[in-house]
Coordinates of C-alpha atoms and ligand atoms in Angstrom, one line a residue:
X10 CA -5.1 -50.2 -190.7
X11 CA -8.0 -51.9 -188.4
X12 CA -8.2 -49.5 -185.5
X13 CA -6.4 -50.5 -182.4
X14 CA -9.2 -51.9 -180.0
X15 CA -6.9 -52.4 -176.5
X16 CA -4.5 -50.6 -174.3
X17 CA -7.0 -47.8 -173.5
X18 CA -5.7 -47.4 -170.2
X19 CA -4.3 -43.7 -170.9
X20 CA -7.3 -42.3 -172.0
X21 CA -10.2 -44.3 -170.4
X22 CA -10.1 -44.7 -166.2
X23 CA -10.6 -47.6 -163.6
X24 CA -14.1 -48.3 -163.5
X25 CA -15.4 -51.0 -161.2
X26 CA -19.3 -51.6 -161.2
X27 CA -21.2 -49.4 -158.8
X28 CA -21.4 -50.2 -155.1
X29 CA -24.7 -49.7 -153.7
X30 CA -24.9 -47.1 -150.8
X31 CA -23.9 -48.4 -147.6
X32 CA -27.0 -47.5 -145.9
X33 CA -29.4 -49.0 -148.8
X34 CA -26.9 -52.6 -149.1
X35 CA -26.1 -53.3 -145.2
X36 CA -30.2 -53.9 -144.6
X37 CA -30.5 -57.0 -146.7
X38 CA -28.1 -59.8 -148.5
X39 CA -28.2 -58.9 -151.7
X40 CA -24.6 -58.1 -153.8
X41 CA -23.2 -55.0 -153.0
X42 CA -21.8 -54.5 -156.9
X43 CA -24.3 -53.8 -159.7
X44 CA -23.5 -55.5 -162.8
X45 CA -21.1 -54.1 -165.7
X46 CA -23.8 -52.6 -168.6
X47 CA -22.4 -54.5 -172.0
X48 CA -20.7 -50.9 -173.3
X49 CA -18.7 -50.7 -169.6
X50 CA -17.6 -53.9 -169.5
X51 CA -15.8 -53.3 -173.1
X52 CA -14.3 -50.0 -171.9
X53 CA -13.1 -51.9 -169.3
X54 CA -11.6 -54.8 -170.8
X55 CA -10.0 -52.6 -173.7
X56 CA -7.9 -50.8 -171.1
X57 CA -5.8 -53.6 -170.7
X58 CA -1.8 -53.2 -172.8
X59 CA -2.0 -57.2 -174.0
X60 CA 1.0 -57.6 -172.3
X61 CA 3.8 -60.4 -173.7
X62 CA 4.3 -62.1 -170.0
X63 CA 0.7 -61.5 -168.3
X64 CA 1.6 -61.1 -165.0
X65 CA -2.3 -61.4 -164.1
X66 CA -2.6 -64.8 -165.6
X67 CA 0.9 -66.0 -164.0
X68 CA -0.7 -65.0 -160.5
X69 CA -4.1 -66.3 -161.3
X70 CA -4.0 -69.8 -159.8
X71 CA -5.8 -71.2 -162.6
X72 CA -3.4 -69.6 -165.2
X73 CA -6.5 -67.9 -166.6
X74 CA -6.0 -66.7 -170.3
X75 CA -6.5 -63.4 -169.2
X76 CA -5.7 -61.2 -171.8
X77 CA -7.4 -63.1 -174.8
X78 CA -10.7 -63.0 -173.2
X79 CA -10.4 -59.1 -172.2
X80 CA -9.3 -58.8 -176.0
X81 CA -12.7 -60.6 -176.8
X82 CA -14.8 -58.8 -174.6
X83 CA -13.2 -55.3 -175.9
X84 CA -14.1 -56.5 -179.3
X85 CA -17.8 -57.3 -178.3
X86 CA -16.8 -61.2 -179.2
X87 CA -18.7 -62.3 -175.8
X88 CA -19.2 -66.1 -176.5
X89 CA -16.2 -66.8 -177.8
X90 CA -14.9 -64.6 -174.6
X91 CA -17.2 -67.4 -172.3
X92 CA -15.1 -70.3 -174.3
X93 CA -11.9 -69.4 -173.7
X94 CA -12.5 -68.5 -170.1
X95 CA -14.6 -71.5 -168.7
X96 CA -11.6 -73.1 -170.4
X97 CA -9.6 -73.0 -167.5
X98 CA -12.3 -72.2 -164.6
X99 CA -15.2 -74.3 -163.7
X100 CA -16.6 -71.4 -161.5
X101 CA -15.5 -67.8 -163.8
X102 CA -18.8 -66.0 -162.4
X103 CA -18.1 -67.4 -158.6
X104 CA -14.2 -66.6 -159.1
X105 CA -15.6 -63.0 -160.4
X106 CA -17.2 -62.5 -157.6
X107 CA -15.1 -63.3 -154.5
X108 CA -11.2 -63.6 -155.6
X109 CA -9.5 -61.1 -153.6
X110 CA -8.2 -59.8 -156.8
X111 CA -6.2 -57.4 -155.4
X112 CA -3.8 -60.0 -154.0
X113 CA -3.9 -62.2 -157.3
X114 CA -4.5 -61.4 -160.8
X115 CA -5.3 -57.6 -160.4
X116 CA -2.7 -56.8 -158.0
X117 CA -0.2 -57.9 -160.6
X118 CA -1.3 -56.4 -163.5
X119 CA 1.1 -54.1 -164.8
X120 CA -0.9 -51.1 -165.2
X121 CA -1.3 -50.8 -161.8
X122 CA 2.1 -51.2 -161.4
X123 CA 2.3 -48.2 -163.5
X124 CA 0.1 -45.6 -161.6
X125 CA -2.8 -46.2 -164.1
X126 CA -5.0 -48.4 -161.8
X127 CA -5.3 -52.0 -162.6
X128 CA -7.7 -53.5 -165.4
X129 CA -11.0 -54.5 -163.3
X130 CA -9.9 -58.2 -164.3
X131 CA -12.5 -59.9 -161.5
X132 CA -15.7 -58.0 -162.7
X133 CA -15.0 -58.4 -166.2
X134 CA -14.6 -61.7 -165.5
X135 CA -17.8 -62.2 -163.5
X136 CA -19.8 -60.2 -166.6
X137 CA -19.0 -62.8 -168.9
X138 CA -20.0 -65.6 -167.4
X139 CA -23.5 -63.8 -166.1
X140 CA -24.2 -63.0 -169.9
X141 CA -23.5 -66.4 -170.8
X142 CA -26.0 -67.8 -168.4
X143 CA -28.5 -65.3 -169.7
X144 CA -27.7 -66.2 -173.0
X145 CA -27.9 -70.1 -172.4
X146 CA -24.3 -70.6 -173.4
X147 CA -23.5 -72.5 -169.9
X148 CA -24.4 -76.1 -170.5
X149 CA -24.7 -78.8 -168.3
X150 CA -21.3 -81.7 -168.7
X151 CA -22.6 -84.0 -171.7
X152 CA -19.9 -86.9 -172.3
X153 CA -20.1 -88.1 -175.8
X154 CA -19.8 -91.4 -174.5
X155 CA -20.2 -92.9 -170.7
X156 CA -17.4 -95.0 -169.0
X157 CA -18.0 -97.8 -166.6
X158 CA -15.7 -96.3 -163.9
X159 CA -16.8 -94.5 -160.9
X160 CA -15.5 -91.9 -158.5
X161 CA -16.4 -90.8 -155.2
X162 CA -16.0 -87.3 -154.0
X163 CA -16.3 -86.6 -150.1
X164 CA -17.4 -82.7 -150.0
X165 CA -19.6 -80.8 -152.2
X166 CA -17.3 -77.7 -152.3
X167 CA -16.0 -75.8 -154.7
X168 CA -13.0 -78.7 -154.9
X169 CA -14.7 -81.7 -155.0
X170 CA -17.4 -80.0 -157.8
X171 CA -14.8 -78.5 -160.2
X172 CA -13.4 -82.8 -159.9
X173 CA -17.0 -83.6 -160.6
X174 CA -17.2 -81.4 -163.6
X175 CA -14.2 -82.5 -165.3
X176 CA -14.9 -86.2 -164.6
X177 CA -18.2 -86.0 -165.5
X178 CA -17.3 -84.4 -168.8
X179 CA -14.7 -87.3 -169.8
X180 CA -18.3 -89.5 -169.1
X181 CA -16.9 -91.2 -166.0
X182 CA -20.0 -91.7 -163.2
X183 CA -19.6 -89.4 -160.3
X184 CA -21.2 -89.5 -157.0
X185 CA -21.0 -86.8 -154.5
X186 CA -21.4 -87.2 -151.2
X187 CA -22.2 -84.2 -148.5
X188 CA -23.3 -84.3 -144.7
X189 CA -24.7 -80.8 -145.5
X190 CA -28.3 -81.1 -146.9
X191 CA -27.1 -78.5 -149.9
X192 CA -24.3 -78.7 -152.2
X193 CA -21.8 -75.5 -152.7
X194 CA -19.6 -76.2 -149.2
X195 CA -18.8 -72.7 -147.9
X196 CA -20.4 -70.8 -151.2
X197 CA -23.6 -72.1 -149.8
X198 CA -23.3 -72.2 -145.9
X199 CA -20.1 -70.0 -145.5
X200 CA -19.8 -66.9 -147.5
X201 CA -22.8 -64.6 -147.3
X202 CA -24.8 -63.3 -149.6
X203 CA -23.7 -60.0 -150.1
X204 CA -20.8 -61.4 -151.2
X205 CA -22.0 -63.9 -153.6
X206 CA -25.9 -64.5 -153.9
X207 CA -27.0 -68.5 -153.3
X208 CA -28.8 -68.8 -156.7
X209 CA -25.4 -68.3 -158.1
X210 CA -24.4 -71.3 -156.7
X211 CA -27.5 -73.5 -156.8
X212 CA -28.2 -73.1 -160.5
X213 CA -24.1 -74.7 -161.0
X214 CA -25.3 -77.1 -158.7
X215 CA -28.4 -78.0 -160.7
X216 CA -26.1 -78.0 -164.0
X217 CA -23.9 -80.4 -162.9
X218 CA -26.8 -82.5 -161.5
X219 CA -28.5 -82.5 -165.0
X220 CA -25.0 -83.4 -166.4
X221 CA -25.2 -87.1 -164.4
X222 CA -24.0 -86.1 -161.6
X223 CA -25.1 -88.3 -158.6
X224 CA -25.8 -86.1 -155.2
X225 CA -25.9 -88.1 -152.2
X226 CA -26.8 -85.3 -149.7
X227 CA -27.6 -85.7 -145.7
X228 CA -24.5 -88.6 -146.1
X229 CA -21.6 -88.1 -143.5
X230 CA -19.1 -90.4 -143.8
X231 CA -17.8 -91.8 -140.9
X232 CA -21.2 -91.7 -139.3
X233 CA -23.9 -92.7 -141.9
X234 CA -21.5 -94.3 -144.5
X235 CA -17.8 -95.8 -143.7
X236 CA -14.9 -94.8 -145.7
X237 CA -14.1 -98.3 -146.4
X238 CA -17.2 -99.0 -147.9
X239 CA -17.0 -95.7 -150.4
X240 CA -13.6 -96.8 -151.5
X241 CA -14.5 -100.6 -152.1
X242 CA -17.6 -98.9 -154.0
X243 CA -15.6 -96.8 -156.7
X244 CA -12.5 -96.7 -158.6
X245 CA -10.9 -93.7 -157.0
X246 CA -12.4 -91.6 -154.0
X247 CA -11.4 -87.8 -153.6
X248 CA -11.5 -86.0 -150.4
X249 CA -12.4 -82.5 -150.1
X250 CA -13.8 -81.9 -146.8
X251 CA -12.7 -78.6 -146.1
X252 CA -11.9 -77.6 -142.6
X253 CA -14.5 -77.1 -140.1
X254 CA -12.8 -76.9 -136.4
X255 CA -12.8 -73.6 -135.3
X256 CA -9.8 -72.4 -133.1
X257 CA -11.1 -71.6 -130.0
X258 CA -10.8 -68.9 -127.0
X259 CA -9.0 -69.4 -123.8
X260 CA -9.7 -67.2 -120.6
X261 CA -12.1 -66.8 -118.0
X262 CA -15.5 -67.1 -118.9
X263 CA -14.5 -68.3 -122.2
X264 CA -17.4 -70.9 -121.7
X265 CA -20.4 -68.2 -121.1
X266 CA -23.3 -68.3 -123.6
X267 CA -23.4 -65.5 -126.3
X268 CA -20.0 -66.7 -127.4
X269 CA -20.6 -68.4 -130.6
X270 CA -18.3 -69.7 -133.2
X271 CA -18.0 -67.8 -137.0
X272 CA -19.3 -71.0 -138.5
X273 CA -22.7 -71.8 -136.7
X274 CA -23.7 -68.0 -136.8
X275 CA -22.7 -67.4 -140.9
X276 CA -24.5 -71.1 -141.3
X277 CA -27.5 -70.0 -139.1
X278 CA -27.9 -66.7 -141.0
X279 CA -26.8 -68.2 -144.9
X280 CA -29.9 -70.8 -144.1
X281 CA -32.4 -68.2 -143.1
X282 CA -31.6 -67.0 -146.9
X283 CA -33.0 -70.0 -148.0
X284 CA -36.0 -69.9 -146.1
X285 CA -35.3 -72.5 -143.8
X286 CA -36.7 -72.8 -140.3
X287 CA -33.2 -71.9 -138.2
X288 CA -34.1 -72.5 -134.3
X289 CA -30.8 -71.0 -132.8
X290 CA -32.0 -68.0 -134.5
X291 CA -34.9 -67.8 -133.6
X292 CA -34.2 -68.2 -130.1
X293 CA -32.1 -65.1 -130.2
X294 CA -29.2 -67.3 -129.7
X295 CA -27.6 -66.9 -133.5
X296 CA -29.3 -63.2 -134.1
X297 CA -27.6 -60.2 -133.7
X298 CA -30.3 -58.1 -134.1
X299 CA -30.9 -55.4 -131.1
X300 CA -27.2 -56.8 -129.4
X301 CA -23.9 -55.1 -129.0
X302 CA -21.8 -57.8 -131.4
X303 CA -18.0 -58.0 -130.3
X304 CA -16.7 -60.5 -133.2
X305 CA -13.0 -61.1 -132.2
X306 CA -10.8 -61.8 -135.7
X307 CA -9.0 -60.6 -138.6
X308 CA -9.7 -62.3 -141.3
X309 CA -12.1 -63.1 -144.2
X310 CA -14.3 -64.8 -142.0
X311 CA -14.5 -62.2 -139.6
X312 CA -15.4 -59.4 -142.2
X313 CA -18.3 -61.6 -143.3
X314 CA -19.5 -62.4 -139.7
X315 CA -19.6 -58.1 -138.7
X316 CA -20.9 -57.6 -141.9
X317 CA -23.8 -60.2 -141.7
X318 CA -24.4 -58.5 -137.9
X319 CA -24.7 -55.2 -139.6
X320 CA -27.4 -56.6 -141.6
X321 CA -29.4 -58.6 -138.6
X322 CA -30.0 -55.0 -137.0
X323 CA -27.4 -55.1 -134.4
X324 CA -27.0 -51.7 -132.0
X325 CA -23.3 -52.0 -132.5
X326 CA -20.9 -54.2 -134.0
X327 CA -16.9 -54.3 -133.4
X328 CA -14.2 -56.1 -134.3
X329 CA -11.2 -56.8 -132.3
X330 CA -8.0 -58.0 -133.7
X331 CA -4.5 -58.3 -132.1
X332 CA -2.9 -56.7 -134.9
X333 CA -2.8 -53.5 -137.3
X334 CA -4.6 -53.2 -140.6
X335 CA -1.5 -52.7 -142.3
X336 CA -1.2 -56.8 -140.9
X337 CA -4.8 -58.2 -141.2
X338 CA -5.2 -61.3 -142.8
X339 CA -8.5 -60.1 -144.5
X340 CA -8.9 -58.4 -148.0
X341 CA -8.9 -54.2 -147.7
X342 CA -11.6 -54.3 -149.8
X343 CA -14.1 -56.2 -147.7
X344 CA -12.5 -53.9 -144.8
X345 CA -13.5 -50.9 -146.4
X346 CA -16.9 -51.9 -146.9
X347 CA -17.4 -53.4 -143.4
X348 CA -16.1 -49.8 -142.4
X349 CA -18.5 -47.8 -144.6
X350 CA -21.3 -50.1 -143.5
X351 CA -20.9 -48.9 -139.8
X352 CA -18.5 -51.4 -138.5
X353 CA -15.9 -50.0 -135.9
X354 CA -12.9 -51.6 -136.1
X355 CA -10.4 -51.9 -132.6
X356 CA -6.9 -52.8 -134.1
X357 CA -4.0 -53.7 -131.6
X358 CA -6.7 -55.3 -128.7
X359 CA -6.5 -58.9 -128.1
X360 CA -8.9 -60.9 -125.7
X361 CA -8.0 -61.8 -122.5
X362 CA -11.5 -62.7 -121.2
X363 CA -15.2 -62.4 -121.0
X364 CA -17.6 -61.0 -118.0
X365 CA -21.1 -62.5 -117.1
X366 CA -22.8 -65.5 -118.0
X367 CA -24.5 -65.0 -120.5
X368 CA -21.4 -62.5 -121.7
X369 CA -21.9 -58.7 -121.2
X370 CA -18.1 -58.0 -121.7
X371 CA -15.2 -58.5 -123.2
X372 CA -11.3 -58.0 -121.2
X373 CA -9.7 -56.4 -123.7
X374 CA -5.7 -56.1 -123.4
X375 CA -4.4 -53.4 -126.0
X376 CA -1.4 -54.7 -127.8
X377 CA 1.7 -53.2 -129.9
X378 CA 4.1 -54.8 -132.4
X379 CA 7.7 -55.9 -131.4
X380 CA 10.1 -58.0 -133.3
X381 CA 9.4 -59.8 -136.8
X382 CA 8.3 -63.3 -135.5
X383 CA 10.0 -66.7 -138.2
X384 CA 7.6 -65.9 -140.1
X385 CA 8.4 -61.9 -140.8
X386 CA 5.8 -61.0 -139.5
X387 CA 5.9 -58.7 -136.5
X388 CA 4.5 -60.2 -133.1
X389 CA 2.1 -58.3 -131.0
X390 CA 3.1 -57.8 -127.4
X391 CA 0.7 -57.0 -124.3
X392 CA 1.0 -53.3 -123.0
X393 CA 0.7 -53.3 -119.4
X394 CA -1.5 -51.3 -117.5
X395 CA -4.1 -50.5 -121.1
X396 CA -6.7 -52.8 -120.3
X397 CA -10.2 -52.3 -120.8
X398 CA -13.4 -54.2 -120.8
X399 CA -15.6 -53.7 -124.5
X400 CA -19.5 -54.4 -123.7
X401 CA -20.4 -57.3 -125.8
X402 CA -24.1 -59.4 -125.6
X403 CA -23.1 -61.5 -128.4
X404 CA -19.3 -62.4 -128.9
X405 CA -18.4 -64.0 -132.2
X406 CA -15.4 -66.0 -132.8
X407 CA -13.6 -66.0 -135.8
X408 CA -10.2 -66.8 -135.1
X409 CA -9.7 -69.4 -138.2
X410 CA -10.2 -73.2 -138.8
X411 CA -8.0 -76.7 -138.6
X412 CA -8.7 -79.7 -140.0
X413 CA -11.0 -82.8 -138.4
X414 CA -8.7 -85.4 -137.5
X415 CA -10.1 -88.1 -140.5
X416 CA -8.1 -90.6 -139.7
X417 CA -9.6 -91.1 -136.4
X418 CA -13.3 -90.2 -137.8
X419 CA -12.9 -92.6 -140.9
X420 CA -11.0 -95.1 -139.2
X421 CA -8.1 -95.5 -141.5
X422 CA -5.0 -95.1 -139.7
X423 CA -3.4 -95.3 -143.2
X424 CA -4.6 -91.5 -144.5
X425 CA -1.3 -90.1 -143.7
X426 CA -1.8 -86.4 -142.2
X427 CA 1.0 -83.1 -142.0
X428 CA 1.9 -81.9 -138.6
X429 CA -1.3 -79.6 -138.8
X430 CA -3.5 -82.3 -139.6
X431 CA -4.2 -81.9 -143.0
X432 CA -3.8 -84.1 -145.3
X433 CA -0.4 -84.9 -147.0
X434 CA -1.1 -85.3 -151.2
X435 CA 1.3 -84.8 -153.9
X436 CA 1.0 -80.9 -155.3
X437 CA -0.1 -81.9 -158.6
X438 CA -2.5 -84.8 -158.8
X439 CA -3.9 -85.2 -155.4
X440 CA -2.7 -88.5 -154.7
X441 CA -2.7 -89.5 -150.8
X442 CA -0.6 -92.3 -149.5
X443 CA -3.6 -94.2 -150.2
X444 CA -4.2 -96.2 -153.0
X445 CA -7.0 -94.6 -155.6
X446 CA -7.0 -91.8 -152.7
X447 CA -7.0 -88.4 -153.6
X448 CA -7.6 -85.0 -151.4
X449 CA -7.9 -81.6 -152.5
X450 CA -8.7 -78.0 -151.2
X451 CA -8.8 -76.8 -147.9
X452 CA -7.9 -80.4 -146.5
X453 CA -4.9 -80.0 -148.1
X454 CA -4.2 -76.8 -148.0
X455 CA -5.2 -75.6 -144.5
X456 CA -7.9 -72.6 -144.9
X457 CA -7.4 -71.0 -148.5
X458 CA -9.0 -69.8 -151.4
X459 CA -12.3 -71.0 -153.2
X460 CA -10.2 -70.7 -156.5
X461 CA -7.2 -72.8 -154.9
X462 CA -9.4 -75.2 -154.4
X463 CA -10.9 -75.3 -158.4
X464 CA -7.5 -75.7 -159.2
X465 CA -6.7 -78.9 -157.1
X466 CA -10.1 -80.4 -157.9
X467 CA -9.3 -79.6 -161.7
X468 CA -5.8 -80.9 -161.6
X469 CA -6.6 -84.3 -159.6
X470 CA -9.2 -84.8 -162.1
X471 CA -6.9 -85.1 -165.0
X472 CA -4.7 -87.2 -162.9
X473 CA -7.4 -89.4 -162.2
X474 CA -8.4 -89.7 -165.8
X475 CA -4.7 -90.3 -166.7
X476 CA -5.0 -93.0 -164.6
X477 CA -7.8 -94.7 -165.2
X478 CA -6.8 -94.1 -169.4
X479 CA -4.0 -95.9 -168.2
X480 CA -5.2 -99.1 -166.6
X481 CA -7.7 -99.4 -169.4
X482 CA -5.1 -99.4 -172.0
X483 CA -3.5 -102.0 -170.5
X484 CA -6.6 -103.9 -170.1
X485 CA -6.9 -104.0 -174.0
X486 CA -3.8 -105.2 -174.7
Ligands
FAD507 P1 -15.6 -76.6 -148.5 O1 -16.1 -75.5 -149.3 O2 -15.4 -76.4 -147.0 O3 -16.5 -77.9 -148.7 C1 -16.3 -79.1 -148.0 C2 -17.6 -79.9 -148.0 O4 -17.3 -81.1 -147.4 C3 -18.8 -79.3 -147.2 O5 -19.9 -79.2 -147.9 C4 -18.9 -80.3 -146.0 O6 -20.3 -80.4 -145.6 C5 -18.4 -81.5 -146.6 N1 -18.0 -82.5 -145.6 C6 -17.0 -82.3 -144.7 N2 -16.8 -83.5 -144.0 C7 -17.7 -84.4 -144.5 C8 -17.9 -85.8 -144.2 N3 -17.3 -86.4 -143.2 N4 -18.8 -86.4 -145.0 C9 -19.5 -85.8 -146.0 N5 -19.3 -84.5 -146.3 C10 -18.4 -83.8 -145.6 N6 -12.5 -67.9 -150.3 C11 -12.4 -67.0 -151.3 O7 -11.8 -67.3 -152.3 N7 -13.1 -65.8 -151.2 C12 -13.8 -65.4 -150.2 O8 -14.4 -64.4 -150.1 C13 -14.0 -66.3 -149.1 N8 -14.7 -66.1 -148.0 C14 -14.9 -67.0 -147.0 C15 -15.7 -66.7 -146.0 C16 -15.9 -67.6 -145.0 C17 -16.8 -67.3 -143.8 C18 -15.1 -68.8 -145.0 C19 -15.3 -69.8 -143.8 C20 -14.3 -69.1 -146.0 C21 -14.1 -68.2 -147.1 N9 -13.3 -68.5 -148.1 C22 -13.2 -67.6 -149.2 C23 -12.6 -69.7 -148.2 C24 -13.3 -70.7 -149.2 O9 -14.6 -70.8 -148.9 C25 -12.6 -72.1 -149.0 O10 -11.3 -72.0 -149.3 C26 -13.3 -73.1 -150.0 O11 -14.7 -73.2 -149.9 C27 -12.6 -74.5 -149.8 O12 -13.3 -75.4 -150.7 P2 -13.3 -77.0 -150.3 O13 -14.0 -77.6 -151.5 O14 -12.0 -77.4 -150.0 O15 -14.2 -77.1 -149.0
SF4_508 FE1 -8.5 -63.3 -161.0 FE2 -9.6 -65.2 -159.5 FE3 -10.5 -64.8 -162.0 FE4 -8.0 -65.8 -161.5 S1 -10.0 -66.8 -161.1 S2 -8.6 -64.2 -163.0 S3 -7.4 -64.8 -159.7 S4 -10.7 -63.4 -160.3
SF4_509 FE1 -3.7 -56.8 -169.4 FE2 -2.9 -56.2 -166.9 FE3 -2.9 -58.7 -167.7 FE4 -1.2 -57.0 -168.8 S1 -1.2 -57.6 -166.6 S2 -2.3 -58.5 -169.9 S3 -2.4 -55.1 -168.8 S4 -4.7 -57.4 -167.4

């Protein structure tokens, strides 16, 4: 009988790749994981049982085929292990990387529901794909025939490039169009690099421009180009303009310099990665280096801004949020490494204001949790007579994002919005109240998940493809 190559889990441990030591990682932007040697990442992947009902692939939002490419990789079977798992991502090695796994697929694996530690799913993942880029297995879309139709796509995120992908590959003509002088969205300007390096992200970029893809970069629309114009020039537009508005700070002195939003300092810093020539940085005004950073937030976001400060040099970085850790938005993970990188984190304190102009302080009101609020969760509550003033010269503030208001930008009353401004499209395809229409990711959604928004741009591609298979067919009759 062949000898049984999976459910290893009993004998072999939880491996994840090795972290690099937090004194060596937090002076530059390079990854914090090493990658998986070839003999590691089968150990790995043969730990997992080959369960009946995957749990991991029913909470993986792209219904990854989980255990058939672990069963591959176990077995040494790597580009067949590629195939069947760029079969249902367009970004495995980006997805690798920065999933918080332990809220999706891993956390629901059913070894870890047994005490055994859960297979290391996101790594295995992310060594696939790497190999298959070393190996030249990753190819740019080639359409075995081209189709006169055309798409739009506003954004050059993660959602409107997984849309590009699949239309491209089904030969229809894509253009993408991007204010931002890059393509990648937030994998290029947002997330840092320690999470997710930029060539990552640039050499998909340059696939899918060698695939036909049409990049028209520097392009805002609703300043350089009007949305009426992009829909009369295409068969179908997409939106996926993420959401950029940062939630602000009320307060006295809530207007000093040295407070700066998440967004401009992470986009300052990610461009100084590239090389580029960042004035606001230069002028001390984005760099944390020498400062006492204050960055006031619990979330992803926020863990990437007191991380990044680690890195500029910074004397001391804290970060204040109104709630407990057991209640932070953010991953655990990227907590504990912010912690073993020197961050200090104050949980239960809330701003109530700044002091100086520029800022030298922050008010600082120390909270507790009362009553679950509608949502369950419980609400924090001032406690009198705590407060205290935190000495901050830079303040960063990462309190979360909301969409732009597009109809006003664009013009186009029509673009029907939810109550928080984001756009209303149906769950599966896309579709807006707008004729040929469509929106995905994080204008739908609100602020979410990189892989959220490869599934929307994936699933309104094949509704737009239905569609346009559609009117053709009809055409010919
Ligand atoms: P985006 O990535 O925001 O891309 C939108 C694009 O549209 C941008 O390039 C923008 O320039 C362009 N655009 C906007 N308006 C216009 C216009 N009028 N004209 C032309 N172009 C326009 N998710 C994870 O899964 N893991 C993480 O670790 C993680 N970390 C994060 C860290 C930070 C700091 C932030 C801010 C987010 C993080 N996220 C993370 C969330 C994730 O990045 C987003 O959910 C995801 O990028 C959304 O993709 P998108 O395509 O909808 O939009
Ligand atoms: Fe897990 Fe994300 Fe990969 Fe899905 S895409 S298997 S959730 S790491
Ligand atoms: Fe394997 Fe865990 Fe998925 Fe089961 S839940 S198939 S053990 S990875």
């Amino acid at each position: 009988m062949a000898k049984q190559p999976m459910l290893k889990f009993i004998s072999v441990d939880r491996d994840m790749p090795a972290k690099r030591a937090a004194d060596e990682r937090n002076k530059d932007f390079h990854e914090i994981y090493a990658a998986y040697a070839e003999a590691k990442a089968e150990e790995q992947a043969s730990r997992c049982s080959q369960c009946g009902v995957p749990y991991c692939q029913s909470h993986c939002p792209l219904h990854n085929n989980i255990p058939d490419w672990l069963r591959l990789t176990a077995t040494g079977r790597l580009e067949e292990a590629y195939e069947v798992s760029q079969a249902t991502n367009t970004f495995p090695e980006i997805c690798g990387r920065i999933c918080p796994q332990d809220r999706l697929c891993e956390g629901n694996c059913v070894i870890e529901q047994s005490g055994h530690g859960t297979v290391t799913i996101g790594s295995v993942e992310k060594y696939i794909t790497d190999t298959a880029w070393e190996n030249g297995w990753v190819k740019p879309p080639a359409p075995t025939s081209e189709r006169e139709e055309s798409v739009a796509i506003i954004g050059a995120g993660p959602g409107g490039l997984a849309a590009a992908d699949m239309l491209r590959r089904a030969g229809v003509q894509v253009t993408v169009y991007d204010r931002y002088d890059r393509a990648g969205g937030l994998l290029t300007y947002g997330i840092p690099g320690f999470k997710l390096e930029k060539d990552i992200v640039m050499r998909r970029n340059d696939q899918l421009e060698a695939g036909g893809v049409t990049f028209k970069m520097n392009c805002e629309i609703g300043k350089d180009i009007s949305f009426d114009e992009i829909r009369k020039a295409h068969d179908a537009v997409i939106i996926a303009t993420g959401v950029y508005k940062s939630r602000d700070l009320q307060g006295p002195g809530a207007g000093a310099a040295g407070i700066v939003k998440a967004i401009d300092y992470l986009t300052a810093s990610n461009r100084l990665s590239f090389g580029d020539t960042v004035p606001e940085f230069d002028s001390g005004e984005l760099n944390a280096e020498g400062k006492k950073v204050v960055v006031i937030g619990g979330g992803d976001t926020a863990m990437d801004c007191v991380r990044t400060a680690i890195r500029q040099g910074a004397e001391s970085v804290k970060c204040l949020y109104r709630r407990d850790r057991a209640n932070m938005p953010g991953s655990q993970r990227e907590t504990q490494n912010a912690e073993e990188e020197g961050v200090v984190f104050e949980w239960l304190a809330a701003p109530k204001g700044f002091t100086g102009d520029p800022v030298n302080g922050v008010m600082v009101q120390r909270m507790r949790l009362g009553q679950p609020d509608a949502s369950g969760r419980q609400s924090p509550e001032v406690i009198e007579g705590a407060d205290y003033v935190e000495e901050a010269d830079l303040v960063i503030k990462a309190l979360g994002f909301e969409p732009e208001d597009l109809p006003a930008l664009w013009n186009e009353p029509a673009l029907s919005v939810t109550r928080w401004g984001t756009i209303k499209a149906a769950f599966t395809t896309g579709a807006t109240d707008l004729d040929g229409v469509y929106a995905v990711g994080d204008i739908v959604r609100g602020a979410s998940l990189v892989v959220w928004a490869i599934r929307d741009g994936r699933d309104c591609a094949e509704a737009i493809l239905k569609k346009l298979n559609a009117a053709k067919a009809i055409a010919a009759e």
